[in-house]
Amino acid sequence: EVCEKGAMSGHNVSHSNRKTNRVWAPNVQNVRVLVDGRPQRMNVCTRCLRSGNVQRALPTKSNVEE
């Protein structure tokens, strides 16, 4: 939802060069991020997580097991 990544399509190519359709899915994780200062669950690609394009929300007391 941050960088609008989607699935890409292409072919599996066998040794005999037969082609069948396939889909590559992006590495998208459902994480809690801060949006306008409030935590919200979003689907974020791992590149955006690594590069710091989103700010992760700290775990709340109810989410932390004691």
PDB file of N, CA and C in Angstrom, residues 3-50:
ATOM      1  N   CYS A   3       4.119   1.535  -1.814  1.00  0.00           N
ATOM      2  CA  CYS A   3       4.727   1.755  -3.126  1.00  0.00           C
ATOM      3  C   CYS A   3       3.922   1.122  -4.251  1.00  0.00           C
ATOM      4  N   GLU A   4       2.736   0.587  -3.966  1.00  0.00           N
ATOM      5  CA  GLU A   4       1.815   0.045  -4.970  1.00  0.00           C
ATOM      6  C   GLU A   4       2.417  -1.084  -5.792  1.00  0.00           C
ATOM      7  N   LYS A   5       3.208  -1.947  -5.148  1.00  0.00           N
ATOM      8  CA  LYS A   5       3.747  -3.095  -5.864  1.00  0.00           C
ATOM      9  C   LYS A   5       2.638  -4.099  -6.108  1.00  0.00           C
ATOM     10  N   GLY A   6       2.733  -4.799  -7.236  1.00  0.00           N
ATOM     11  CA  GLY A   6       1.748  -5.816  -7.574  1.00  0.00           C
ATOM     12  C   GLY A   6       2.433  -7.026  -8.169  1.00  0.00           C
ATOM     13  N   ALA A   7       1.642  -8.008  -8.535  1.00  0.00           N
ATOM     14  CA  ALA A   7       2.181  -9.233  -9.109  1.00  0.00           C
ATOM     15  C   ALA A   7       2.689  -8.975 -10.524  1.00  0.00           C
ATOM     16  N   MET A   8       3.741  -9.710 -10.898  1.00  0.00           N
ATOM     17  CA  MET A   8       4.276  -9.649 -12.257  1.00  0.00           C
ATOM     18  C   MET A   8       4.045 -10.996 -12.916  1.00  0.00           C
ATOM     19  N   SER A   9       3.791 -10.982 -14.209  1.00  0.00           N
ATOM     20  CA  SER A   9       3.531 -12.236 -14.907  1.00  0.00           C
ATOM     21  C   SER A   9       4.660 -12.524 -15.878  1.00  0.00           C
ATOM     22  N   GLY A  10       4.770 -13.793 -16.229  1.00  0.00           N
ATOM     23  CA  GLY A  10       5.798 -14.225 -17.167  1.00  0.00           C
ATOM     24  C   GLY A  10       5.581 -15.683 -17.501  1.00  0.00           C
ATOM     25  N   HIS A  11       6.664 -16.367 -17.849  1.00  0.00           N
ATOM     26  CA  HIS A  11       6.577 -17.766 -18.242  1.00  0.00           C
ATOM     27  C   HIS A  11       7.550 -18.616 -17.446  1.00  0.00           C
ATOM     28  N   ASN A  12       7.128 -19.844 -17.129  1.00  0.00           N
ATOM     29  CA  ASN A  12       8.068 -20.901 -16.798  1.00  0.00           C
ATOM     30  C   ASN A  12       8.552 -21.449 -18.125  1.00  0.00           C
ATOM     31  N   VAL A  13       9.847 -21.630 -18.283  1.00  0.00           N
ATOM     32  CA  VAL A  13      10.396 -22.139 -19.537  1.00  0.00           C
ATOM     33  C   VAL A  13      11.091 -23.453 -19.242  1.00  0.00           C
ATOM     34  N   SER A  14      10.605 -24.518 -19.868  1.00  0.00           N
ATOM     35  CA  SER A  14      11.178 -25.839 -19.640  1.00  0.00           C
ATOM     36  C   SER A  14      12.423 -26.026 -20.498  1.00  0.00           C
ATOM     37  N   HIS A  15      13.080 -27.147 -20.308  1.00  0.00           N
ATOM     38  CA  HIS A  15      14.284 -27.467 -21.080  1.00  0.00           C
ATOM     39  C   HIS A  15      13.963 -27.556 -22.570  1.00  0.00           C
ATOM     40  N   SER A  16      12.760 -28.028 -22.909  1.00  0.00           N
ATOM     41  CA  SER A  16      12.361 -28.123 -24.320  1.00  0.00           C
ATOM     42  C   SER A  16      11.752 -26.820 -24.822  1.00  0.00           C
ATOM     43  N   ASN A  17      11.871 -25.765 -24.031  1.00  0.00           N
ATOM     44  CA  ASN A  17      11.444 -24.404 -24.379  1.00  0.00           C
ATOM     45  C   ASN A  17       9.926 -24.255 -24.466  1.00  0.00           C
ATOM     46  N   ARG A  18       9.186 -25.137 -23.805  1.00  0.00           N
ATOM     47  CA  ARG A  18       7.741 -24.932 -23.682  1.00  0.00           C
ATOM     48  C   ARG A  18       7.515 -23.869 -22.608  1.00  0.00           C
ATOM     49  N   LYS A  19       6.534 -23.031 -22.825  1.00  0.00           N
ATOM     50  CA  LYS A  19       6.286 -21.925 -21.901  1.00  0.00           C
ATOM     51  C   LYS A  19       4.903 -22.079 -21.272  1.00  0.00           C
ATOM     52  N   THR A  20       4.844 -21.981 -19.950  1.00  0.00           N
ATOM     53  CA  THR A  20       3.577 -21.951 -19.226  1.00  0.00           C
ATOM     54  C   THR A  20       3.547 -20.676 -18.396  1.00  0.00           C
ATOM     55  N   ASN A  21       2.350 -20.137 -18.251  1.00  0.00           N
ATOM     56  CA  ASN A  21       2.204 -18.872 -17.529  1.00  0.00           C
ATOM     57  C   ASN A  21       2.472 -19.066 -16.043  1.00  0.00           C
ATOM     58  N   ARG A  22       3.042 -18.048 -15.434  1.00  0.00           N
ATOM     59  CA  ARG A  22       3.244 -18.049 -13.992  1.00  0.00           C
ATOM     60  C   ARG A  22       3.216 -16.616 -13.486  1.00  0.00           C
ATOM     61  N   VAL A  23       3.151 -16.478 -12.165  1.00  0.00           N
ATOM     62  CA  VAL A  23       3.042 -15.161 -11.544  1.00  0.00           C
ATOM     63  C   VAL A  23       4.096 -15.048 -10.456  1.00  0.00           C
ATOM     64  N   TRP A  24       4.782 -13.920 -10.409  1.00  0.00           N
ATOM     65  CA  TRP A  24       5.721 -13.619  -9.328  1.00  0.00           C
ATOM     66  C   TRP A  24       5.039 -12.635  -8.396  1.00  0.00           C
ATOM     67  N   ALA A  25       4.980 -12.988  -7.117  1.00  0.00           N
ATOM     68  CA  ALA A  25       4.341 -12.120  -6.130  1.00  0.00           C
ATOM     69  C   ALA A  25       5.408 -11.290  -5.423  1.00  0.00           C
ATOM     70  N   PRO A  26       5.120 -10.028  -5.110  1.00  0.00           N
ATOM     71  CA  PRO A  26       6.081  -9.219  -4.367  1.00  0.00           C
ATOM     72  C   PRO A  26       6.156  -9.678  -2.918  1.00  0.00           C
ATOM     73  N   ASN A  27       7.284  -9.379  -2.269  1.00  0.00           N
ATOM     74  CA  ASN A  27       7.470  -9.741  -0.863  1.00  0.00           C
ATOM     75  C   ASN A  27       6.820  -8.648  -0.016  1.00  0.00           C
ATOM     76  N   VAL A  28       5.542  -8.846   0.297  1.00  0.00           N
ATOM     77  CA  VAL A  28       4.745  -7.854   1.011  1.00  0.00           C
ATOM     78  C   VAL A  28       4.381  -8.425   2.372  1.00  0.00           C
ATOM     79  N   GLN A  29       4.600  -7.631   3.423  1.00  0.00           N
ATOM     80  CA  GLN A  29       4.327  -8.056   4.789  1.00  0.00           C
ATOM     81  C   GLN A  29       3.240  -7.166   5.384  1.00  0.00           C
ATOM     82  N   ASN A  30       2.371  -7.760   6.197  1.00  0.00           N
ATOM     83  CA  ASN A  30       1.334  -7.006   6.895  1.00  0.00           C
ATOM     84  C   ASN A  30       1.913  -6.555   8.236  1.00  0.00           C
ATOM     85  N   VAL A  31       2.209  -5.259   8.372  1.00  0.00           N
ATOM     86  CA  VAL A  31       2.867  -4.737   9.566  1.00  0.00           C
ATOM     87  C   VAL A  31       2.084  -3.544  10.112  1.00  0.00           C
ATOM     88  N   ARG A  32       2.333  -3.234  11.385  1.00  0.00           N
ATOM     89  CA  ARG A  32       1.740  -2.057  12.012  1.00  0.00           C
ATOM     90  C   ARG A  32       2.680  -0.881  11.793  1.00  0.00           C
ATOM     91  N   VAL A  33       2.192   0.171  11.140  1.00  0.00           N
ATOM     92  CA  VAL A  33       2.996   1.359  10.878  1.00  0.00           C
ATOM     93  C   VAL A  33       2.256   2.571  11.431  1.00  0.00           C
ATOM     94  N   LEU A  34       2.997   3.651  11.614  1.00  0.00           N
ATOM     95  CA  LEU A  34       2.397   4.895  12.084  1.00  0.00           C
ATOM     96  C   LEU A  34       1.917   5.709  10.888  1.00  0.00           C
ATOM     97  N   VAL A  35       0.619   6.022  10.870  1.00  0.00           N
ATOM     98  CA  VAL A  35       0.026   6.873   9.841  1.00  0.00           C
ATOM     99  C   VAL A  35      -0.636   8.034  10.558  1.00  0.00           C
ATOM    100  N   ASP A  36      -0.139   9.233  10.334  1.00  0.00           N
ATOM    101  CA  ASP A  36      -0.618  10.437  11.028  1.00  0.00           C
ATOM    102  C   ASP A  36      -0.541  10.274  12.540  1.00  0.00           C
ATOM    103  N   GLY A  37       0.525   9.624  13.018  1.00  0.00           N
ATOM    104  CA  GLY A  37       0.751   9.462  14.444  1.00  0.00           C
ATOM    105  C   GLY A  37      -0.033   8.340  15.095  1.00  0.00           C
ATOM    106  N   ARG A  38      -0.826   7.608  14.316  1.00  0.00           N
ATOM    107  CA  ARG A  38      -1.630   6.515  14.874  1.00  0.00           C
ATOM    108  C   ARG A  38      -1.215   5.196  14.229  1.00  0.00           C
ATOM    109  N   PRO A  39      -1.162   4.100  15.017  1.00  0.00           N
ATOM    110  CA  PRO A  39      -0.796   2.811  14.431  1.00  0.00           C
ATOM    111  C   PRO A  39      -1.907   2.278  13.530  1.00  0.00           C
ATOM    112  N   GLN A  40      -1.480   1.709  12.411  1.00  0.00           N
ATOM    113  CA  GLN A  40      -2.430   1.156  11.456  1.00  0.00           C
ATOM    114  C   GLN A  40      -1.765  -0.018  10.749  1.00  0.00           C
ATOM    115  N   ARG A  41      -2.527  -1.079  10.468  1.00  0.00           N
ATOM    116  CA  ARG A  41      -1.982  -2.232   9.751  1.00  0.00           C
ATOM    117  C   ARG A  41      -1.982  -1.940   8.258  1.00  0.00           C
ATOM    118  N   MET A  42      -0.830  -2.178   7.627  1.00  0.00           N
ATOM    119  CA  MET A  42      -0.706  -1.957   6.189  1.00  0.00           C
ATOM    120  C   MET A  42       0.125  -3.069   5.584  1.00  0.00           C
ATOM    121  N   ASN A  43      -0.089  -3.295   4.296  1.00  0.00           N
ATOM    122  CA  ASN A  43       0.765  -4.198   3.543  1.00  0.00           C
ATOM    123  C   ASN A  43       1.921  -3.379   2.989  1.00  0.00           C
ATOM    124  N   VAL A  44       3.146  -3.717   3.408  1.00  0.00           N
ATOM    125  CA  VAL A  44       4.328  -2.944   3.040  1.00  0.00           C
ATOM    126  C   VAL A  44       5.352  -3.900   2.454  1.00  0.00           C
ATOM    127  N   CYS A  45       5.965  -3.512   1.334  1.00  0.00           N
ATOM    128  CA  CYS A  45       6.998  -4.362   0.752  1.00  0.00           C
ATOM    129  C   CYS A  45       8.259  -4.271   1.608  1.00  0.00           C
ATOM    130  N   THR A  46       9.062  -5.311   1.557  1.00  0.00           N
ATOM    131  CA  THR A  46      10.237  -5.379   2.418  1.00  0.00           C
ATOM    132  C   THR A  46      11.276  -4.335   2.037  1.00  0.00           C
ATOM    133  N   ARG A  47      11.301  -3.895   0.798  1.00  0.00           N
ATOM    134  CA  ARG A  47      12.242  -2.843   0.417  1.00  0.00           C
ATOM    135  C   ARG A  47      11.888  -1.531   1.108  1.00  0.00           C
ATOM    136  N   CYS A  48      10.596  -1.227   1.218  1.00  0.00           N
ATOM    137  CA  CYS A  48      10.181  -0.012   1.927  1.00  0.00           C
ATOM    138  C   CYS A  48      10.468  -0.132   3.417  1.00  0.00           C
ATOM    139  N   LEU A  49      10.319  -1.334   3.982  1.00  0.00           N
ATOM    140  CA  LEU A  49      10.651  -1.532   5.393  1.00  0.00           C
ATOM    141  C   LEU A  49      12.138  -1.319   5.628  1.00  0.00           C
ATOM    142  N   ARG A  50      12.976  -1.872   4.752  1.00  0.00           N
ATOM    143  CA  ARG A  50      14.430  -1.770   4.916  1.00  0.00           C
ATOM    144  C   ARG A  50      14.921  -0.350   4.723  1.00  0.00           C
TER     145      ARG A  50
END
